[in-house]
Amino acid sequence: MTKVGVNAREEASSKKRNTEIARLEQHAKALITKAFPFPHLPPSQQDFEKQWQCFMDDCNNTLGAKRDYRIVFNAAVKIIRRYQRDFGWPFSPPSYLVSHKEPKQLRTKEWLNRAWAVNDFYHAWFDSLLATSKPDAIEAYRNVLLSLLFHSGQCQSAVVLAFNQGLSNDNVELKHINNHIYCRLELASRGLNTNCYVEGEKKHIHLAYLHPITLGLLRQWQGVCKKAWSPPRDKQLCAFLRNGAPTDKALPTSLHHFCQAAIYTTEHQEYVELNQALVEYQIGRVKSYSLPEDNLARLSFPAVNGLSHFEFYTDAAKATYSNPANSNYSAVSNKALFTTLKACFIKAKDNNNKLSPSEVSRRLHAMADDGPYTIGETLLLDWFIHKAQTCSPSSLMQYHCSLSRRWLFLTESCDFAYLDSELLEQMYEDSMAKKDKPNSKRYFVARLKDLHQFGALSGVLPEISSELFTQDKSKQHTRAGFVDEPLFSALLDHIAHLNDLNDDEKLGLKSLCIISYRCGLRLSELQKLQLRNFEVSDIGWIDIRDNRYGNNKTASSRRKVPLFPLLLEHEKAIVQQHLAQRRLLHNKQNSLVFSFGHNPYQCFDTSDVSRFVGQTLKALSGLHHFVFYHLRHSCLNRLQLVFELDEELNAMGNLCRYSAQQRADIKSTLLGQSLQKATLPSRHLPVMSHRK
């Protein structure tokens, strides 16, 4: 179906921009060829600087817009880096040019005018609230909603709408944890994800904590007479809240703007301290997600289960995939499958007739009978046979060109018997990340989603989150979870009792988990760490940089992270022992810090570590949403607690086991000192904050 309206304009704009980018990249190649016509003859440093300046002058003379300049510059750097690799140029090229758009500010003049008007409205309402002893149903209902905004600080319009629905249907259920009262709201807003399931259906559950004044007004509402009462509809809610307000042009007329402005009153309440990050979270500008309630309960009652398995690797026989059309199976990948499959969608040279869908289907069935094939190859063939029933040969050819080669590479050495959802998601994400152009990526993701759904319905592939295939930037795949201290201690204890790892490998696996849990490193960052990345000092700064083993995920991933100040004493001893052992056995600075085996230059398999840690956390806790990523997630949340709730942490042993002195050292290390305190600021970057 041909796209129309906004979708058509977006597609046309995307095609136009992709064409412009391709033209600019060709322009960069022409300018570099002009400046360095003989790349196989490495220039001297002086000649390179001279010719590079000529290239820069040509850019200034031929380019106008900043974004065009950035594209050409970065394309040129990429070419120079290829020359460095292919022809042995003895010096490093310039760094890539990175530009960041200034984020839209909240506290603009327009917002302040709204905020002051809403603040005046609040004081007028609160004065009338104190003067009225027995409100009617309408006023009591309105009081609860306004208190939810101004006192409880729940200033997201989606939260207010959900609370309005629950309150009008009389199904707001109050719960408590550690003397804090909250209610469970189901949000209907788009662009939000969750790992909570209600009766098998995925829901976005928000835990809204309520202020004592809100609780008192809620109790008052429950006691009023509700005869002839009808709750306000969602579209009328803002007008309902403003009822009786004096005429003020600055007072918002939309619920979204009214909620955003209300946070100004909340942050100026007595004994309330909200930093800018929390303000933007409370109004929904920064997306975050509530912990599942079973995970929240663990923070108060962190019991762990006993385990009966003590193996890191799984050595059971591989399961086979059977299909009525083709039960042939082989453990060896058929390297010629891609070419043979392509031939099914091309008509013979001596035949001028149009290739019919029935002929394609016949070829595919004949190819399927010529097995044996691996599980991944069999699944791909069966999918094409299925699609041939409804798709034209030209469409199947496009599917093949976009998907087949990547799918075959993805599943060539895949063990389907132990393929869990977490590992499959990681494999899909890695494959999707290699697609650069938006349109090409969108098309590939759509085909991959179709193939995965076919495999999941056939029982070959595990089910995964549907949000993984969503290309909308507002719907990034998200998991919420927190690994408490007793659960992490149980993980380390379980590693110590593994039967199929030697003592050195156990020490390395413990250190790997500790650094992720305390310092917030990704598994891919741990995989590529070299000895040169660890500073030999009391702090032990970890340098996260690109190297031959892998690149950083984003530009913000390039950072320095303090190691030893973030570790507990027994964890510090484990990591120090592992580093000392690696330096003793493999003293070269380019040796990997973590490698399971005797080769210090062989990266470990991230799928083995991810699978083991995820399955162990699930088994120990009894919760099925835990994965390796939650070690990093827990570190970043713990650091936020250190900065936001330092005085209360002494009573939160399940969340944080840092002593008061260690917390002070952590804050000093991460924040450094200002010139106002007569010391130089830290030159190191703090641990990066959490995204998705």
PDB file of N, CA and C in Angstrom, residues 565-598:
ATOM      1  N   PRO A 565      37.488   2.727  44.846  1.00  0.00           N
ATOM      2  CA  PRO A 565      36.589   3.418  45.788  1.00  0.00           C
ATOM      3  C   PRO A 565      35.159   2.890  45.768  1.00  0.00           C
ATOM      4  N   LEU A 566      34.755   2.210  44.679  1.00  0.00           N
ATOM      5  CA  LEU A 566      33.385   1.724  44.560  1.00  0.00           C
ATOM      6  C   LEU A 566      33.212   0.288  45.060  1.00  0.00           C
ATOM      7  N   LEU A 567      34.310  -0.366  45.462  1.00  0.00           N
ATOM      8  CA  LEU A 567      34.242  -1.764  45.873  1.00  0.00           C
ATOM      9  C   LEU A 567      34.207  -1.902  47.384  1.00  0.00           C
ATOM     10  N   LEU A 568      33.528  -2.944  47.857  1.00  0.00           N
ATOM     11  CA  LEU A 568      33.633  -3.326  49.265  1.00  0.00           C
ATOM     12  C   LEU A 568      34.982  -3.991  49.492  1.00  0.00           C
ATOM     13  N   GLU A 569      35.396  -4.124  50.737  1.00  0.00           N
ATOM     14  CA  GLU A 569      36.742  -4.599  51.035  1.00  0.00           C
ATOM     15  C   GLU A 569      36.994  -5.993  50.482  1.00  0.00           C
ATOM     16  N   HIS A 570      36.047  -6.934  50.681  1.00  0.00           N
ATOM     17  CA  HIS A 570      36.283  -8.296  50.190  1.00  0.00           C
ATOM     18  C   HIS A 570      36.246  -8.336  48.662  1.00  0.00           C
ATOM     19  N   GLU A 571      35.476  -7.445  48.031  1.00  0.00           N
ATOM     20  CA  GLU A 571      35.453  -7.379  46.577  1.00  0.00           C
ATOM     21  C   GLU A 571      36.743  -6.769  46.043  1.00  0.00           C
ATOM     22  N   LYS A 572      37.271  -5.804  46.750  1.00  0.00           N
ATOM     23  CA  LYS A 572      38.544  -5.189  46.362  1.00  0.00           C
ATOM     24  C   LYS A 572      39.656  -6.221  46.362  1.00  0.00           C
ATOM     25  N   ALA A 573      39.656  -7.118  47.356  1.00  0.00           N
ATOM     26  CA  ALA A 573      40.680  -8.166  47.428  1.00  0.00           C
ATOM     27  C   ALA A 573      40.565  -9.120  46.241  1.00  0.00           C
ATOM     28  N   ILE A 574      39.334  -9.451  45.832  1.00  0.00           N
ATOM     29  CA  ILE A 574      39.131 -10.358  44.699  1.00  0.00           C
ATOM     30  C   ILE A 574      39.650  -9.737  43.411  1.00  0.00           C
ATOM     31  N   VAL A 575      39.279  -8.482  43.145  1.00  0.00           N
ATOM     32  CA  VAL A 575      39.694  -7.824  41.898  1.00  0.00           C
ATOM     33  C   VAL A 575      41.199  -7.590  41.877  1.00  0.00           C
ATOM     34  N   GLN A 576      41.765  -7.173  42.993  1.00  0.00           N
ATOM     35  CA  GLN A 576      43.220  -6.963  43.055  1.00  0.00           C
ATOM     36  C   GLN A 576      43.968  -8.263  42.794  1.00  0.00           C
ATOM     37  N   GLN A 577      43.476  -9.350  43.356  1.00  0.00           N
ATOM     38  CA  GLN A 577      44.134 -10.636  43.135  1.00  0.00           C
ATOM     39  C   GLN A 577      44.068 -11.048  41.669  1.00  0.00           C
ATOM     40  N   HIS A 578      42.912 -10.810  41.025  1.00  0.00           N
ATOM     41  CA  HIS A 578      42.782 -11.166  39.611  1.00  0.00           C
ATOM     42  C   HIS A 578      43.705 -10.312  38.745  1.00  0.00           C
ATOM     43  N   LEU A 579      43.750  -9.001  38.997  1.00  0.00           N
ATOM     44  CA  LEU A 579      44.615  -8.123  38.201  1.00  0.00           C
ATOM     45  C   LEU A 579      46.084  -8.468  38.397  1.00  0.00           C
ATOM     46  N   ALA A 580      46.467  -8.755  39.643  1.00  0.00           N
ATOM     47  CA  ALA A 580      47.859  -9.123  39.918  1.00  0.00           C
ATOM     48  C   ALA A 580      48.233 -10.414  39.194  1.00  0.00           C
ATOM     49  N   GLN A 581      47.296 -11.344  39.162  1.00  0.00           N
ATOM     50  CA  GLN A 581      47.562 -12.613  38.493  1.00  0.00           C
ATOM     51  C   GLN A 581      47.673 -12.434  36.986  1.00  0.00           C
ATOM     52  N   ARG A 582      46.825 -11.593  36.412  1.00  0.00           N
ATOM     53  CA  ARG A 582      46.903 -11.352  34.973  1.00  0.00           C
ATOM     54  C   ARG A 582      48.214 -10.660  34.601  1.00  0.00           C
ATOM     55  N   ARG A 583      48.638  -9.708  35.428  1.00  0.00           N
ATOM     56  CA  ARG A 583      49.898  -9.006  35.141  1.00  0.00           C
ATOM     57  C   ARG A 583      51.098  -9.934  35.310  1.00  0.00           C
ATOM     58  N   LEU A 584      50.980 -10.903  36.210  1.00  0.00           N
ATOM     59  CA  LEU A 584      52.086 -11.844  36.430  1.00  0.00           C
ATOM     60  C   LEU A 584      52.197 -12.832  35.280  1.00  0.00           C
ATOM     61  N   LEU A 585      51.063 -13.369  34.815  1.00  0.00           N
ATOM     62  CA  LEU A 585      51.081 -14.384  33.773  1.00  0.00           C
ATOM     63  C   LEU A 585      51.186 -13.780  32.381  1.00  0.00           C
ATOM     64  N   HIS A 586      50.581 -12.611  32.166  1.00  0.00           N
ATOM     65  CA  HIS A 586      50.565 -11.964  30.846  1.00  0.00           C
ATOM     66  C   HIS A 586      50.877 -10.486  31.061  1.00  0.00           C
ATOM     67  N   ASN A 587      52.146 -10.175  31.083  1.00  0.00           N
ATOM     68  CA  ASN A 587      52.552  -8.837  31.497  1.00  0.00           C
ATOM     69  C   ASN A 587      52.505  -7.801  30.382  1.00  0.00           C
ATOM     70  N   LYS A 588      52.088  -8.165  29.177  1.00  0.00           N
ATOM     71  CA  LYS A 588      51.995  -7.181  28.103  1.00  0.00           C
ATOM     72  C   LYS A 588      50.748  -6.330  28.299  1.00  0.00           C
ATOM     73  N   GLN A 589      50.877  -5.039  28.030  1.00  0.00           N
ATOM     74  CA  GLN A 589      49.802  -4.097  28.290  1.00  0.00           C
ATOM     75  C   GLN A 589      48.587  -4.306  27.395  1.00  0.00           C
ATOM     76  N   ASN A 590      48.765  -4.973  26.241  1.00  0.00           N
ATOM     77  CA  ASN A 590      47.626  -5.200  25.351  1.00  0.00           C
ATOM     78  C   ASN A 590      46.928  -6.525  25.622  1.00  0.00           C
ATOM     79  N   SER A 591      47.312  -7.216  26.709  1.00  0.00           N
ATOM     80  CA  SER A 591      46.638  -8.461  27.081  1.00  0.00           C
ATOM     81  C   SER A 591      45.254  -8.151  27.628  1.00  0.00           C
ATOM     82  N   LEU A 592      44.314  -9.031  27.347  1.00  0.00           N
ATOM     83  CA  LEU A 592      42.956  -8.861  27.841  1.00  0.00           C
ATOM     84  C   LEU A 592      42.892  -9.133  29.346  1.00  0.00           C
ATOM     85  N   VAL A 593      42.046  -8.388  30.035  1.00  0.00           N
ATOM     86  CA  VAL A 593      41.881  -8.584  31.481  1.00  0.00           C
ATOM     87  C   VAL A 593      41.032  -9.812  31.765  1.00  0.00           C
ATOM     88  N   PHE A 594      40.073 -10.091  30.884  1.00  0.00           N
ATOM     89  CA  PHE A 594      39.186 -11.237  31.091  1.00  0.00           C
ATOM     90  C   PHE A 594      39.232 -12.129  29.852  1.00  0.00           C
ATOM     91  N   SER A 595      39.680 -13.358  30.026  1.00  0.00           N
ATOM     92  CA  SER A 595      39.682 -14.346  28.946  1.00  0.00           C
ATOM     93  C   SER A 595      39.617 -15.727  29.596  1.00  0.00           C
ATOM     94  N   PHE A 596      38.577 -16.461  29.301  1.00  0.00           N
ATOM     95  CA  PHE A 596      38.405 -17.790  29.886  1.00  0.00           C
ATOM     96  C   PHE A 596      39.166 -18.795  29.032  1.00  0.00           C
ATOM     97  N   GLY A 597      40.389 -19.068  29.419  1.00  0.00           N
ATOM     98  CA  GLY A 597      41.276 -19.949  28.673  1.00  0.00           C
ATOM     99  C   GLY A 597      42.707 -19.476  28.805  1.00  0.00           C
ATOM    100  N   HIS A 598      43.602 -20.104  28.038  1.00  0.00           N
ATOM    101  CA  HIS A 598      45.027 -19.793  28.157  1.00  0.00           C
ATOM    102  C   HIS A 598      45.476 -18.682  27.226  1.00  0.00           C
TER     103      HIS A 598
END
